[in-house]
Coordinates of C-alpha atoms in Angstrom, one line a residue:
X1 CA -98.8 187.3 113.2
X2 CA -95.7 185.8 111.6
X3 CA -93.3 183.7 113.7
X4 CA -89.7 184.6 113.8
X5 CA -87.3 181.8 112.9
X6 CA -85.7 182.0 116.3
X7 CA -89.2 181.6 117.9
X8 CA -89.9 178.5 115.8
X9 CA -86.5 177.0 116.7
X10 CA -87.2 177.4 120.4
X11 CA -90.6 175.9 120.1
X12 CA -91.2 172.4 121.5
X13 CA -92.8 169.8 119.2
X14 CA -96.5 170.4 118.5
X15 CA -99.1 168.0 119.8
X16 CA -101.9 166.9 117.5
X17 CA -104.8 164.5 117.9
X18 CA -104.7 161.8 115.2
X19 CA -108.2 160.7 114.2
X20 CA -107.3 158.2 111.6
X21 CA -110.5 156.0 112.0
X22 CA -114.1 157.1 111.6
X23 CA -114.7 155.2 114.8
X24 CA -112.7 157.9 116.7
X25 CA -114.9 160.9 115.8
X26 CA -118.3 162.0 114.3
X27 CA -119.2 165.1 112.2
X28 CA -121.5 167.8 113.6
X29 CA -122.2 171.5 113.5
X30 CA -121.5 173.8 116.4
X31 CA -122.1 177.3 117.7
X32 CA -119.3 179.4 119.3
X33 CA -119.6 182.6 121.3
X34 CA -119.5 185.9 119.3
X35 CA -120.2 184.1 116.0
X36 CA -123.8 184.1 114.5
X37 CA -123.4 181.3 111.9
X38 CA -122.8 177.8 112.9
X39 CA -119.6 176.0 112.0
X40 CA -118.8 172.6 110.4
X41 CA -117.0 170.5 113.1
X42 CA -116.2 167.1 114.4
X43 CA -116.7 165.7 117.9
X44 CA -114.0 163.4 119.5
X45 CA -115.0 162.4 123.0
X46 CA -116.4 165.5 124.7
X47 CA -114.3 167.8 122.6
X48 CA -115.4 169.8 119.5
X49 CA -113.1 170.9 116.7
X50 CA -114.1 173.4 114.0
X51 CA -113.0 172.9 110.3
X52 CA -109.8 174.8 109.5
X53 CA -108.5 173.7 106.1
X54 CA -107.8 170.7 103.8
X55 CA -104.1 170.2 103.0
X56 CA -103.1 168.2 100.0
X57 CA -99.4 168.8 100.9
X58 CA -98.3 167.2 104.1
X59 CA -95.4 169.6 104.5
X60 CA -97.6 172.6 104.5
X61 CA -99.9 170.8 107.0
X62 CA -97.0 170.3 109.4
X63 CA -95.9 173.9 109.1
X64 CA -99.5 175.2 110.0
X65 CA -99.9 172.7 112.8
X66 CA -96.7 173.9 114.4
X67 CA -97.5 177.6 114.0
X68 CA -101.0 177.1 115.5
X69 CA -99.6 175.1 118.4
X70 CA -97.1 177.9 119.1
X71 CA -100.0 180.3 119.6
X72 CA -101.8 177.8 121.9
X73 CA -104.3 176.1 119.7
X74 CA -105.1 172.5 120.0
X75 CA -105.8 170.5 116.9
X76 CA -107.0 167.3 115.4
X77 CA -106.2 165.7 112.1
X78 CA -108.4 163.5 109.9
X79 CA -108.0 162.0 106.5
X80 CA -109.7 163.5 103.4
X81 CA -110.2 162.5 99.8
X82 CA -108.0 165.5 98.9
X83 CA -105.4 165.1 101.5
X84 CA -105.7 165.8 105.2
X85 CA -108.1 167.9 107.1
X86 CA -107.1 170.1 110.1
X87 CA -109.5 170.9 112.8
X88 CA -109.0 173.4 115.7
X89 CA -110.5 172.8 119.1
X90 CA -113.4 175.1 120.2
X91 CA -113.5 174.9 124.1
X92 CA -116.7 176.9 124.4
X93 CA -118.5 175.3 121.5
X94 CA -122.1 174.0 121.8
X95 CA -123.5 171.4 119.4
X96 CA -126.6 172.4 117.3
X97 CA -128.0 168.9 118.0
X98 CA -127.3 167.3 121.3
X99 CA -126.5 163.6 120.8
X100 CA -124.3 161.2 122.7
X101 CA -121.1 160.4 120.8
X102 CA -121.2 156.9 119.3
X103 CA -117.5 156.3 119.2
X104 CA -115.8 152.9 119.6
X105 CA -112.1 153.9 119.6
X106 CA -110.2 156.4 121.7
X107 CA -108.3 159.2 119.9
X108 CA -104.5 159.1 120.0
X109 CA -101.9 161.9 120.0
X110 CA -98.6 162.4 118.3
X111 CA -96.0 165.1 118.3
X112 CA -94.8 166.9 115.2
X113 CA -91.4 168.6 115.0
X114 CA -91.4 172.1 113.3
X115 CA -89.5 172.1 110.1
X116 CA -87.0 174.7 111.4
X117 CA -86.8 173.4 115.0
X118 CA -83.6 172.9 116.8
X119 CA -82.6 169.3 117.3
X120 CA -79.4 167.3 118.0
X121 CA -78.8 163.8 116.3
X122 CA -77.0 161.6 118.8
X123 CA -76.4 158.0 119.9
X124 CA -78.0 157.0 123.2
X125 CA -78.0 153.9 125.4
X126 CA -81.4 152.5 126.1
X127 CA -82.0 149.9 128.8
X128 CA -82.6 146.4 127.5
X129 CA -82.1 147.6 123.9
X130 CA -78.6 148.9 123.6
X131 CA -77.1 151.8 121.6
X132 CA -79.7 153.6 119.3
X133 CA -79.8 156.6 117.0
X134 CA -81.9 159.3 118.4
X135 CA -82.8 163.0 118.4
X136 CA -82.3 165.2 121.4
X137 CA -85.0 167.9 121.6
X138 CA -85.4 170.1 124.7
X139 CA -83.5 167.7 126.9
X140 CA -85.6 164.7 125.8
X141 CA -84.5 161.8 123.6
X142 CA -86.6 160.4 120.8
X143 CA -85.3 157.1 119.2
X144 CA -85.4 156.5 115.5
X145 CA -88.1 153.9 115.0
X146 CA -89.0 153.9 111.3
X147 CA -88.4 155.7 108.0
X148 CA -91.5 156.3 105.7
X149 CA -91.6 157.6 102.2
X150 CA -95.2 159.1 102.5
X151 CA -97.2 160.8 105.2
X152 CA -99.9 158.2 105.0
X153 CA -97.5 155.5 106.2
X154 CA -96.3 157.8 109.0
X155 CA -99.8 158.3 110.3
X156 CA -100.5 154.6 110.3
X157 CA -97.3 153.8 112.2
X158 CA -97.6 156.7 114.7
X159 CA -101.3 155.8 115.3
X160 CA -100.5 152.2 116.0
X161 CA -97.6 153.0 118.4
X162 CA -99.6 155.7 120.2
X163 CA -102.5 153.2 120.8
X164 CA -99.9 150.9 122.4
X165 CA -98.9 153.7 124.8
X166 CA -95.8 155.1 123.2
X167 CA -95.2 158.9 122.7
X168 CA -94.5 159.3 119.0
X169 CA -92.8 162.1 117.2
X170 CA -93.1 162.7 113.4
X171 CA -90.1 164.4 111.8
X172 CA -89.6 165.4 108.2
X173 CA -86.5 163.5 106.9
X174 CA -85.1 166.5 105.0
X175 CA -82.1 168.0 106.9
X176 CA -81.9 165.1 109.3
X177 CA -80.9 162.1 107.3
X178 CA -77.8 163.8 105.9
X179 CA -76.5 164.2 109.4
X180 CA -77.1 160.6 110.4
X181 CA -76.6 158.7 107.1
X182 CA -73.5 157.0 108.4
X183 CA -75.5 155.3 111.1
X184 CA -78.1 153.9 108.8
X185 CA -78.3 151.1 106.2
X186 CA -77.9 152.8 102.8
X187 CA -80.6 150.5 101.4
X188 CA -83.1 152.1 103.8
X189 CA -82.3 155.6 102.6
X190 CA -83.4 155.1 98.9
X191 CA -86.0 157.6 98.1
X192 CA -86.4 158.8 101.7
X193 CA -84.7 162.1 101.6
X194 CA -88.1 163.9 101.3
X195 CA -89.9 161.4 103.5
X196 CA -90.5 161.2 107.2
X197 CA -89.1 159.6 110.4
X198 CA -91.2 158.2 113.2
X199 CA -89.4 158.5 116.5
X200 CA -90.3 157.2 120.0
X201 CA -89.6 159.1 123.3
X202 CA -87.2 157.2 125.5
X203 CA -87.3 158.5 129.1
X204 CA -84.5 156.1 130.3
X205 CA -82.1 156.9 127.5
X206 CA -78.5 158.0 128.3
X207 CA -76.4 160.1 125.9
X208 CA -73.4 158.2 124.4
X209 CA -72.2 160.8 121.8
X210 CA -73.5 163.4 119.4
X211 CA -73.6 162.6 115.7

């Protein structure tokens, strides 16, 4: 089923589990109902995720994550020698080999904004911080935190902030930076038009003005 552009625009940011350390998951094989063959999978905590696809291109990965989330799937993302591997949760999965997970790090989550989603750049007032550049999405404010040229850097930043308890949002810079360039240091924008923005949700933010 193809998503209409209007459906995608109304879609909230997709949530994805970031498994950026091997201490957060382990590989396994699973069986799922109505399927005879077993599936390659990973286990993160008590949850199992079947292999979906390897994506060399982060932009295509983001598009697929958002489409799957729209249809109710829950996903996890790991690094791969050829890019990034996407896994889809299998709630009814049973492992072929029962073994307790030997994991020393908890998984973290981030949100990813669909490429064609509706958003509103704005300036907000944040307690104890002052005026900040932000995106308003579905009546929530996400403060600009950092610009990154590559997706690998974005995952590192988002993973670190999520472990510290922040709700992070990954946004592709294309189509956004042009609207807010006057509020940013030009030196920061060099080579970032095709990069990414890491944003943090700010529940106490108050709207000052639209950009």
